[in-house]
GROMACS .gro file of C-alpha atoms in nm:
model
  444
    1MET     CA    1  -8.639   5.671   3.190
    2ASN     CA    2  -8.416   5.953   3.319
    3ASP     CA    3  -8.670   6.027   3.595
    4LYS     CA    4  -8.657   5.663   3.712
    5ASN     CA    5  -8.276   5.672   3.718
    6ASN     CA    6  -8.280   5.997   3.915
    7ILE     CA    7  -8.523   5.848   4.167
    8LYS     CA    8  -8.298   5.542   4.205
    9ASP     CA    9  -7.996   5.767   4.263
   10ILE     CA   10  -8.182   5.972   4.523
   11LEU     CA   11  -8.305   5.658   4.702
   12GLY     CA   12  -7.952   5.516   4.698
   13LYS     CA   13  -7.808   5.834   4.852
   14LEU     CA   14  -8.081   5.837   5.118
   15LYS     CA   15  -8.003   5.476   5.210
   16ASP     CA   16  -7.634   5.562   5.240
   17GLU     CA   17  -7.708   5.863   5.460
   18VAL     CA   18  -7.940   5.661   5.682
   19ALA     CA   19  -7.674   5.388   5.711
   20ASN     CA   20  -7.417   5.652   5.809
   21GLY     CA   21  -7.649   5.805   6.066
   22ALA     CA   22  -7.672   6.137   5.886
   23LEU     CA   23  -8.046   6.162   5.936
   24TRP     CA   24  -8.069   6.038   6.292
   25LYS     CA   25  -7.787   6.204   6.482
   26ILE     CA   26  -7.868   6.261   6.848
   27MET     CA   27  -7.951   6.628   6.895
   28GLY     CA   28  -8.014   6.870   7.180
   29ARG     CA   29  -8.043   7.244   7.238
   30VAL     CA   30  -7.871   7.487   7.473
   31ASP     CA   31  -8.097   7.585   7.761
   32LYS     CA   32  -7.864   7.780   7.989
   33ALA     CA   33  -7.498   7.875   8.030
   34VAL     CA   34  -7.377   7.951   8.383
   35GLY     CA   35  -7.012   8.007   8.466
   36LEU     CA   36  -6.805   7.722   8.324
   37THR     CA   37  -7.098   7.498   8.234
   38ILE     CA   38  -7.362   7.472   7.963
   39GLU     CA   39  -7.699   7.315   8.042
   40SER     CA   40  -7.900   7.166   7.758
   41VAL     CA   41  -8.214   6.971   7.683
   42GLY     CA   42  -8.057   6.661   7.527
   43PRO     CA   43  -7.873   6.503   7.365
   44ASN     CA   44  -7.940   6.164   7.518
   45ALA     CA   45  -7.575   6.058   7.529
   46PRO     CA   46  -7.350   5.898   7.795
   47LEU     CA   47  -7.112   6.069   8.035
   48GLY     CA   48  -6.780   6.165   7.874
   49GLU     CA   49  -6.912   6.183   7.518
   50LEU     CA   50  -6.806   6.472   7.294
   51CYS     CA   51  -7.066   6.706   7.148
   52GLU     CA   52  -7.055   6.986   6.892
   53ILE     CA   53  -7.246   7.309   6.957
   54ASP     CA   54  -7.330   7.533   6.663
   55THR     CA   55  -7.275   7.903   6.736
   56VAL     CA   56  -7.266   8.216   6.522
   57LYS     CA   57  -6.884   8.204   6.548
   58GLY     CA   58  -6.852   7.838   6.448
   59LYS     CA   59  -6.857   7.504   6.627
   60VAL     CA   60  -6.772   7.463   6.997
   61LEU     CA   61  -6.651   7.126   7.120
   62ALA     CA   62  -6.785   7.024   7.463
   63GLU     CA   63  -6.787   6.715   7.683
   64ILE     CA   64  -7.078   6.579   7.883
   65VAL     CA   65  -6.969   6.599   8.247
   66GLY     CA   66  -7.294   6.542   8.437
   67PHE     CA   67  -7.673   6.541   8.452
   68LYS     CA   68  -7.910   6.744   8.668
   69GLU     CA   69  -8.292   6.738   8.679
   70ASN     CA   70  -8.324   6.589   8.329
   71LYS     CA   71  -8.076   6.841   8.192
   72VAL     CA   72  -7.738   6.758   8.038
   73ILE     CA   73  -7.438   6.947   8.178
   74LEU     CA   74  -7.154   7.010   7.935
   75MET     CA   75  -6.819   7.184   7.969
   76PRO     CA   76  -6.664   7.350   7.663
   77LEU     CA   77  -6.316   7.258   7.544
   78ASN     CA   78  -6.263   7.582   7.352
   79ASP     CA   79  -6.388   7.941   7.338
   80THR     CA   80  -6.767   7.982   7.371
   81GLU     CA   81  -6.795   8.323   7.205
   82GLY     CA   82  -7.112   8.338   6.997
   83LEU     CA   83  -7.303   8.084   7.207
   84SER     CA   84  -7.679   8.153   7.237
   85VAL     CA   85  -7.988   7.999   7.394
   86GLY     CA   86  -8.137   7.736   7.168
   87ALA     CA   87  -7.813   7.665   6.984
   88PRO     CA   88  -7.823   7.310   6.844
   89ILE     CA   89  -7.603   7.044   7.003
   90MET     CA   90  -7.503   6.732   6.816
   91SER     CA   91  -7.360   6.421   6.982
   92THR     CA   92  -7.052   6.293   6.796
   93GLY     CA   93  -7.059   5.943   6.941
   94GLU     CA   94  -6.688   5.980   7.019
   95ARG     CA   95  -6.462   6.032   7.319
   96LEU     CA   96  -6.137   6.220   7.343
   97SER     CA   97  -5.831   6.049   7.195
   98VAL     CA   98  -5.471   6.160   7.149
   99PRO     CA   99  -5.222   6.130   6.858
  100VAL     CA  100  -4.936   5.888   6.926
  101GLY     CA  101  -4.640   5.748   6.734
  102ASN     CA  102  -4.278   5.825   6.651
  103SER     CA  103  -4.391   6.126   6.444
  104VAL     CA  104  -4.502   6.295   6.769
  105LEU     CA  105  -4.147   6.286   6.913
  106GLY     CA  106  -3.991   6.630   6.943
  107ARG     CA  107  -4.333   6.795   6.912
  108ILE     CA  108  -4.526   7.039   7.132
  109ILE     CA  109  -4.901   6.980   7.155
  110ASP     CA  110  -5.189   7.123   7.356
  111GLY     CA  111  -5.399   6.949   7.619
  112LEU     CA  112  -5.627   6.795   7.355
  113GLY     CA  113  -5.346   6.668   7.131
  114ASN     CA  114  -5.345   6.950   6.873
  115SER     CA  115  -5.018   7.087   6.736
  116LEU     CA  116  -4.881   7.400   6.908
  117ASP     CA  117  -4.550   7.434   6.724
  118GLY     CA  118  -4.694   7.540   6.387
  119LYS     CA  119  -4.629   7.207   6.214
  120PRO     CA  120  -4.903   6.958   6.124
  121LEU     CA  121  -4.917   6.619   6.292
  122THR     CA  122  -4.883   6.342   6.032
  123SER     CA  123  -4.862   5.963   6.028
  124TYR     CA  124  -4.997   5.901   6.376
  125LYS     CA  125  -5.228   5.659   6.552
  126SER     CA  126  -5.488   5.749   6.814
  127TYR     CA  127  -5.495   5.630   7.174
  128PRO     CA  128  -5.789   5.677   7.415
  129LEU     CA  129  -5.744   5.945   7.678
  130ASN     CA  130  -5.887   5.726   7.952
  131ALA     CA  131  -5.758   5.374   8.004
  132PRO     CA  132  -5.740   5.128   8.295
  133PRO     CA  133  -5.406   5.086   8.477
  134PRO     CA  134  -5.201   4.770   8.416
  135ASN     CA  135  -5.317   4.454   8.591
  136PRO     CA  136  -5.139   4.453   8.930
  137ILE     CA  137  -5.064   4.082   8.895
  138THR     CA  138  -4.889   4.118   8.557
  139ARG     CA  139  -4.689   4.430   8.651
  140LYS     CA  140  -4.315   4.368   8.650
  141MET     CA  141  -4.143   4.437   8.980
  142ILE     CA  142  -3.919   4.744   9.005
  143THR     CA  143  -3.566   4.605   9.005
  144GLN     CA  144  -3.359   4.838   8.783
  145PRO     CA  145  -3.243   5.194   8.855
  146LEU     CA  146  -3.320   5.483   8.623
  147PRO     CA  147  -3.018   5.716   8.640
  148VAL     CA  148  -3.121   6.081   8.606
  149GLY     CA  149  -2.776   6.243   8.603
  150ILE     CA  150  -2.824   6.429   8.934
  151ARG     CA  151  -2.585   6.315   9.207
  152VAL     CA  152  -2.804   6.371   9.512
  153ILE     CA  153  -3.093   6.174   9.354
  154ASP     CA  154  -2.886   5.892   9.201
  155ALA     CA  155  -2.682   5.838   9.518
  156LEU     CA  156  -2.929   5.895   9.802
  157LEU     CA  157  -3.277   5.882   9.645
  158THR     CA  158  -3.224   5.638   9.358
  159ILE     CA  159  -3.524   5.619   9.125
  160GLY     CA  160  -3.626   5.282   8.977
  161LYS     CA  161  -3.774   5.215   8.633
  162GLY     CA  162  -4.149   5.217   8.683
  163GLN     CA  163  -4.142   5.417   9.006
  164ARG     CA  164  -4.374   5.713   9.071
  165ILE     CA  165  -4.217   5.989   9.277
  166GLY     CA  166  -4.323   6.343   9.369
  167ILE     CA  167  -4.118   6.662   9.379
  168PHE     CA  168  -4.266   6.876   9.658
  169SER     CA  169  -4.178   7.243   9.647
  170GLY     CA  170  -4.297   7.595   9.711
  171SER     CA  171  -4.303   7.846   9.426
  172GLY     CA  172  -3.971   7.971   9.290
  173VAL     CA  173  -3.755   7.704   9.454
  174GLY     CA  174  -3.633   7.544   9.130
  175LYS     CA  175  -3.859   7.250   9.046
  176SER     CA  176  -3.895   7.339   8.674
  177THR     CA  177  -3.519   7.374   8.638
  178LEU     CA  178  -3.476   7.037   8.812
  179MET     CA  179  -3.729   6.882   8.572
  180GLY     CA  180  -3.531   7.016   8.277
  181MET     CA  181  -3.209   6.865   8.413
  182ILE     CA  182  -3.377   6.528   8.459
  183ALA     CA  183  -3.526   6.535   8.106
  184ARG     CA  184  -3.185   6.612   7.951
  185ASN     CA  185  -2.985   6.358   8.148
  186ALA     CA  186  -3.217   6.068   8.237
  187GLU     CA  187  -3.137   5.735   8.072
  188SER     CA  188  -3.490   5.686   7.935
  189ASP     CA  189  -3.598   5.605   7.579
  190VAL     CA  190  -3.874   5.867   7.560
  191ASN     CA  191  -3.974   6.166   7.775
  192VAL     CA  192  -4.333   6.290   7.798
  193ILE     CA  193  -4.354   6.627   7.974
  194CYS     CA  194  -4.682   6.787   8.076
  195LEU     CA  195  -4.707   7.155   8.175
  196VAL     CA  196  -5.042   7.232   8.337
  197GLY     CA  197  -5.156   7.582   8.429
  198GLU     CA  198  -4.819   7.740   8.350
  199ARG     CA  199  -4.781   8.106   8.254
  200GLY     CA  200  -4.750   8.143   7.878
  201ARG     CA  201  -4.414   8.315   7.921
  202GLU     CA  202  -4.271   8.018   8.110
  203VAL     CA  203  -4.352   7.757   7.847
  204ARG     CA  204  -4.101   7.870   7.587
  205GLU     CA  205  -3.844   7.944   7.858
  206PHE     CA  206  -3.875   7.587   7.985
  207ILE     CA  207  -3.853   7.434   7.637
  208GLU     CA  208  -3.554   7.637   7.516
  209ARG     CA  209  -3.364   7.705   7.839
  210ASP     CA  210  -3.439   7.412   8.070
  211LEU     CA  211  -3.520   7.129   7.828
  212GLY     CA  212  -3.289   7.230   7.544
  213SER     CA  213  -3.146   6.929   7.355
  214GLY     CA  214  -3.378   6.696   7.548
  215LEU     CA  215  -3.667   6.799   7.320
  216LYS     CA  216  -3.548   6.560   7.045
  217ARG     CA  217  -3.665   6.256   7.242
  218SER     CA  218  -3.952   6.428   7.421
  219ILE     CA  219  -4.315   6.519   7.369
  220VAL     CA  220  -4.430   6.833   7.551
  221VAL     CA  221  -4.800   6.870   7.637
  222VAL     CA  222  -4.900   7.226   7.728
  223ALA     CA  223  -5.219   7.366   7.882
  224THR     CA  224  -5.152   7.722   7.997
  225SER     CA  225  -5.344   7.895   8.277
  226ASP     CA  226  -5.579   8.074   8.035
  227LYS     CA  227  -5.721   7.748   7.895
  228PRO     CA  228  -6.059   7.616   8.014
  229ALA     CA  229  -6.044   7.415   8.336
  230LEU     CA  230  -6.147   7.095   8.158
  231VAL     CA  231  -5.859   7.128   7.909
  232ARG     CA  232  -5.613   7.169   8.198
  233VAL     CA  233  -5.753   6.851   8.354
  234LYS     CA  234  -5.733   6.659   8.026
  235ALA     CA  235  -5.370   6.764   7.962
  236ILE     CA  236  -5.226   6.519   8.219
  237PHE     CA  237  -5.446   6.240   8.084
  238THR     CA  238  -5.323   6.324   7.732
  239ALA     CA  239  -4.959   6.299   7.846
  240THR     CA  240  -5.030   5.972   8.029
  241ALA     CA  241  -5.198   5.820   7.721
  242ILE     CA  242  -4.895   5.910   7.505
  243ALA     CA  243  -4.663   5.755   7.764
  244GLU     CA  244  -4.879   5.440   7.766
  245TYR     CA  245  -4.841   5.404   7.389
  246PHE     CA  246  -4.461   5.407   7.408
  247ARG     CA  247  -4.469   5.171   7.710
  248ASP     CA  248  -4.678   4.931   7.502
  249GLN     CA  249  -4.398   4.941   7.242
  250GLY     CA  250  -4.157   4.809   7.507
  251LYS     CA  251  -3.994   5.147   7.579
  252ASP     CA  252  -3.873   5.288   7.910
  253VAL     CA  253  -4.071   5.612   7.933
  254LEU     CA  254  -4.013   5.905   8.167
  255LEU     CA  255  -4.341   6.089   8.236
  256MET     CA  256  -4.307   6.428   8.406
  257ALA     CA  257  -4.603   6.644   8.506
  258ASP     CA  258  -4.586   6.999   8.643
  259SER     CA  259  -4.794   7.018   8.849
  260LEU     CA  260  -5.045   6.794   9.026
  261THR     CA  261  -5.153   7.094   9.232
  262ARG     CA  262  -5.268   7.291   8.927
  263PHE     CA  263  -5.438   6.975   8.799
  264ALA     CA  264  -5.623   6.953   9.131
  265LEU     CA  265  -5.722   7.321   9.115
  266ALA     CA  266  -5.859   7.273   8.762
  267GLN     CA  267  -6.059   6.968   8.869
  268ARG     CA  268  -6.190   7.166   9.166
  269GLU     CA  269  -6.319   7.430   8.921
  270VAL     CA  270  -6.491   7.157   8.720
  271GLY     CA  271  -6.638   6.992   9.030
  272LEU     CA  272  -6.774   7.312   9.181
  273ALA     CA  273  -6.921   7.418   8.844
  274ILE     CA  274  -7.124   7.098   8.813
  275GLY     CA  275  -7.249   7.118   9.172
  276GLU     CA  276  -7.012   6.902   9.377
  277PRO     CA  277  -6.992   7.002   9.745
  278PRO     CA  278  -6.658   7.146   9.858
  279ALA     CA  279  -6.471   6.928  10.106
  280THR     CA  280  -6.121   6.966  10.254
  281ARG     CA  281  -5.996   7.324  10.198
  282GLY     CA  282  -6.254   7.370   9.923
  283TYR     CA  283  -6.139   7.073   9.713
  284THR     CA  284  -6.423   6.860   9.579
  285PRO     CA  285  -6.438   6.480   9.631
  286SER     CA  286  -6.367   6.417   9.261
  287VAL     CA  287  -6.018   6.566   9.302
  288PHE     CA  288  -5.913   6.294   9.545
  289ALA     CA  289  -6.096   6.026   9.344
  290LEU     CA  290  -5.905   6.116   9.026
  291PHE     CA  291  -5.558   6.102   9.184
  292PRO     CA  292  -5.530   5.721   9.210
  293LYS     CA  293  -5.697   5.673   8.870
  294LEU     CA  294  -5.431   5.894   8.713
  295LEU     CA  295  -5.123   5.792   8.912
  296GLU     CA  296  -5.184   5.417   8.898
  297ARG     CA  297  -5.163   5.428   8.518
  298ALA     CA  298  -4.789   5.495   8.544
  299GLY     CA  299  -4.548   5.219   8.643
  300ASN     CA  300  -4.436   4.891   8.489
  301SER     CA  301  -4.645   4.672   8.264
  302ASP     CA  302  -4.555   4.334   8.113
  303LYS     CA  303  -4.403   4.520   7.813
  304GLY     CA  304  -4.229   4.840   7.920
  305SER     CA  305  -4.221   5.101   8.194
  306ILE     CA  306  -4.346   5.448   8.277
  307THR     CA  307  -4.144   5.623   8.545
  308GLY     CA  308  -4.361   5.906   8.676
  309ILE     CA  309  -4.217   6.224   8.824
  310TYR     CA  310  -4.490   6.462   8.942
  311THR     CA  311  -4.435   6.805   9.093
  312ILE     CA  312  -4.657   6.927   9.374
  313LEU     CA  313  -4.669   7.301   9.439
  314VAL     CA  314  -4.722   7.320   9.816
  315GLU     CA  315  -4.918   7.610   9.959
  316GLY     CA  316  -4.712   7.819  10.200
  317ASP     CA  317  -4.436   7.554  10.193
  318ASP     CA  318  -4.672   7.324  10.387
  319ILE     CA  319  -4.607   6.971  10.261
  320ASN     CA  320  -4.900   6.839  10.469
  321GLU     CA  321  -5.175   7.030  10.287
  322PRO     CA  322  -5.448   6.807  10.129
  323VAL     CA  323  -5.312   6.769   9.774
  324SER     CA  324  -4.957   6.699   9.899
  325ASP     CA  325  -5.079   6.454  10.161
  326THR     CA  326  -5.297   6.263   9.913
  327ALA     CA  327  -5.022   6.244   9.649
  328ARG     CA  328  -4.759   6.134   9.902
  329GLY     CA  329  -4.984   5.846  10.011
  330ILE     CA  330  -5.011   5.714   9.654
  331LEU     CA  331  -4.661   5.778   9.519
  332ASP     CA  332  -4.355   5.559   9.576
  333GLY     CA  333  -4.147   5.834   9.731
  334HIS     CA  334  -4.104   6.208   9.756
  335ILE     CA  335  -3.828   6.462   9.691
  336VAL     CA  336  -3.863   6.779   9.899
  337LEU     CA  337  -3.713   7.110   9.781
  338THR     CA  338  -3.679   7.370  10.056
  339ARG     CA  339  -3.667   7.748  10.038
  340GLU     CA  340  -3.396   7.752  10.307
  341LEU     CA  341  -3.151   7.562  10.081
  342SER     CA  342  -3.255   7.766   9.777
  343ASN     CA  343  -3.190   8.093   9.962
  344ALA     CA  344  -2.848   7.961  10.060
  345ASN     CA  345  -2.770   7.914   9.687
  346HIS     CA  346  -2.761   7.538   9.734
  347TYR     CA  347  -2.870   7.379   9.407
  348PRO     CA  348  -3.048   7.150   9.366
  349ALA     CA  349  -3.231   7.256   9.682
  350ILE     CA  350  -3.317   6.897   9.783
  351ASP     CA  351  -3.355   6.833  10.155
  352VAL     CA  352  -3.226   6.475  10.168
  353LEU     CA  353  -3.341   6.412  10.524
  354LYS     CA  354  -3.703   6.500  10.436
  355SER     CA  355  -3.698   6.297  10.115
  356VAL     CA  356  -3.724   5.924  10.049
  357SER     CA  357  -3.730   5.677   9.760
  358ARG     CA  358  -3.931   5.374   9.869
  359VAL     CA  359  -3.793   5.147   9.597
  360MET     CA  360  -3.424   5.234   9.642
  361PRO     CA  361  -3.343   4.915   9.840
  362SER     CA  362  -3.473   4.710   9.545
  363VAL     CA  363  -3.274   4.883   9.270
  364VAL     CA  364  -2.924   4.930   9.417
  365ASP     CA  365  -2.678   4.675   9.554
  366PRO     CA  366  -2.650   4.631   9.934
  367SER     CA  367  -2.312   4.809   9.960
  368THR     CA  368  -2.449   5.121   9.788
  369MET     CA  369  -2.755   5.115  10.014
  370LYS     CA  370  -2.535   5.092  10.325
  371SER     CA  371  -2.319   5.382  10.202
  372ALA     CA  372  -2.628   5.597  10.139
  373MET     CA  373  -2.768   5.520  10.484
  374PHE     CA  374  -2.432   5.600  10.646
  375LEU     CA  375  -2.414   5.935  10.465
  376ARG     CA  376  -2.769   6.022  10.569
  377GLU     CA  377  -2.678   5.939  10.927
  378LEU     CA  378  -2.381   6.178  10.910
  379MET     CA  379  -2.604   6.451  10.767
  380SER     CA  380  -2.867   6.393  11.037
  381THR     CA  381  -2.602   6.411  11.312
  382TYR     CA  382  -2.468   6.741  11.179
  383ASN     CA  383  -2.818   6.883  11.128
  384SER     CA  384  -2.928   6.804  11.486
  385SER     CA  385  -2.620   6.985  11.625
  386LYS     CA  386  -2.612   7.263  11.368
  387ASP     CA  387  -2.723   7.542  11.604
  388MET     CA  388  -2.457   7.459  11.863
  389ILE     CA  389  -2.188   7.433  11.595
  390SER     CA  390  -2.282   7.763  11.430
  391ILE     CA  391  -2.263   7.965  11.755
  392GLY     CA  392  -1.943   7.791  11.869
  393ALA     CA  393  -2.105   7.621  12.170
  394TYR     CA  394  -1.987   7.273  12.067
  395LYS     CA  395  -1.639   7.168  12.183
  396LYS     CA  396  -1.444   6.925  11.970
  397GLY     CA  397  -1.402   6.585  12.132
  398THR     CA  398  -1.733   6.589  12.316
  399ASP     CA  399  -1.899   6.343  12.076
  400PRO     CA  400  -1.702   6.141  11.814
  401LYS     CA  401  -2.005   6.119  11.581
  402ILE     CA  402  -2.048   6.497  11.576
  403ASP     CA  403  -1.673   6.542  11.527
  404ARG     CA  404  -1.683   6.312  11.224
  405SER     CA  405  -1.989   6.485  11.077
  406ILE     CA  406  -1.819   6.826  11.112
  407GLU     CA  407  -1.499   6.705  10.946
  408ILE     CA  408  -1.678   6.551  10.647
  409HIS     CA  409  -1.953   6.818  10.615
  410ASP     CA  410  -1.784   7.032  10.348
  411GLU     CA  411  -1.711   6.727  10.133
  412ILE     CA  412  -2.073   6.615  10.156
  413GLU     CA  413  -2.196   6.963  10.063
  414LYS     CA  414  -1.968   6.968   9.760
  415PHE     CA  415  -2.103   6.628   9.654
  416LEU     CA  416  -2.468   6.737   9.690
  417ARG     CA  417  -2.432   7.061   9.493
  418GLN     CA  418  -2.451   7.048   9.115
  419SER     CA  419  -2.474   7.320   8.850
  420VAL     CA  420  -2.761   7.321   8.602
  421ASP     CA  421  -2.547   7.235   8.298
  422GLU     CA  422  -2.351   6.958   8.474
  423SER     CA  423  -2.431   6.593   8.406
  424ALA     CA  424  -2.318   6.327   8.653
  425PRO     CA  425  -2.274   5.969   8.519
  426PHE     CA  426  -2.435   5.711   8.747
  427ASP     CA  427  -2.126   5.492   8.801
  428GLU     CA  428  -1.913   5.797   8.876
  429THR     CA  429  -2.169   5.920   9.130
  430ILE     CA  430  -2.170   5.585   9.314
  431GLN     CA  431  -1.788   5.583   9.320
  432LYS     CA  432  -1.783   5.932   9.473
  433LEU     CA  433  -2.040   5.823   9.732
  434GLN     CA  434  -1.826   5.524   9.829
  435LYS     CA  435  -1.515   5.742   9.851
  436ILE     CA  436  -1.682   5.992  10.087
  437VAL     CA  437  -1.803   5.709  10.310
  438GLU     CA  438  -1.454   5.551  10.317
  439THR     CA  439  -1.304   5.889  10.412
  440ALA     CA  440  -1.560   5.932  10.691
  441ARG     CA  441  -1.504   5.581  10.826
  442ALA     CA  442  -1.129   5.642  10.828
  443LYS     CA  443  -1.189   5.924  11.079
  444GLU     CA  444  -1.349   5.688  11.332
   0.00000   0.00000   0.00000
């Protein structure tokens, strides 16, 4: 009798295991590892699926990124130490997802959504890393400003809720500090900040020095330069997925990513490793294909908004290099930081005349727009005559417009400069703008 009961128990367990797939998981074996990629015979799984590779040091998580001559190409998402030929690969049947929810606020996570601040993540939901952008027909129009507490941006380059704008800058010109100022002072409900390819030393400096009190309503996603290329690529998608969750809750989200250039470099590594041909300046076609897929996910939906601010690290201060040019064509405006202004101790080092916000006319009233255009005209007039003025070749009275621009120049410079720890309320900024314009008009 006991033997019959035992057989029934064994048969019951086998049925359960078969039902759960325990006996028929899709398997494969490592055939070759070259550079950043692992080639295997099997598993027969779709592109983008996660697999586990058994090594002598433990399990390695990898994603299927391509196929070549009946071989599966995978890229690891963590350290591959201990990997050997013939190591078994098991398909998990899953794709990457990211933890979301109010419990993630104030937290620091890695590019795959794992905790980096030493505290466990609890009480969270999961959101898919890859999602389609909002339907263009149901997107709300951009009609409201998003004050960021920086005078030059709020007055002359006003950002709208749901806008996507780029900060173009060479290295060491102050884009990370500017991002920290925006995160602390912007009138958003939630901030999602992504740091891709940063030096490990800079991460804590940014969080404690630049972000400071802004961390309470922020989520910081970090993928430092030592992480695998695929993790650095996934980090921006992780940040975007978190921002999408809060947008779906009806929140106004500020998504900041530093930088699109390092994202492009990481995707170039991935593309070259799987055999893509290099194209413009060595970038693979997938780099330029991913840009619109990523950037179009930000913006307004029928529930909330994601305002995207993306930094672009320009090579040799050339804002027309391929990554900059591609990003500028997709984004709704660009803010250019110049080394010339930075060297002159002008902070923030924003070159207003090279920058533009394409949605500004839709988010400010007509009088503010006219004042901003008038101020830009004064700055352009002074800038075009700057060389003559500096060497004393210009004589007062020759041109009334130049005379007016010279007289108001110092006041404009004072308005455009702002210290790192200074916050400028939006209404106060607009009032100061109007006052400068009235003063300049009075000199006509």
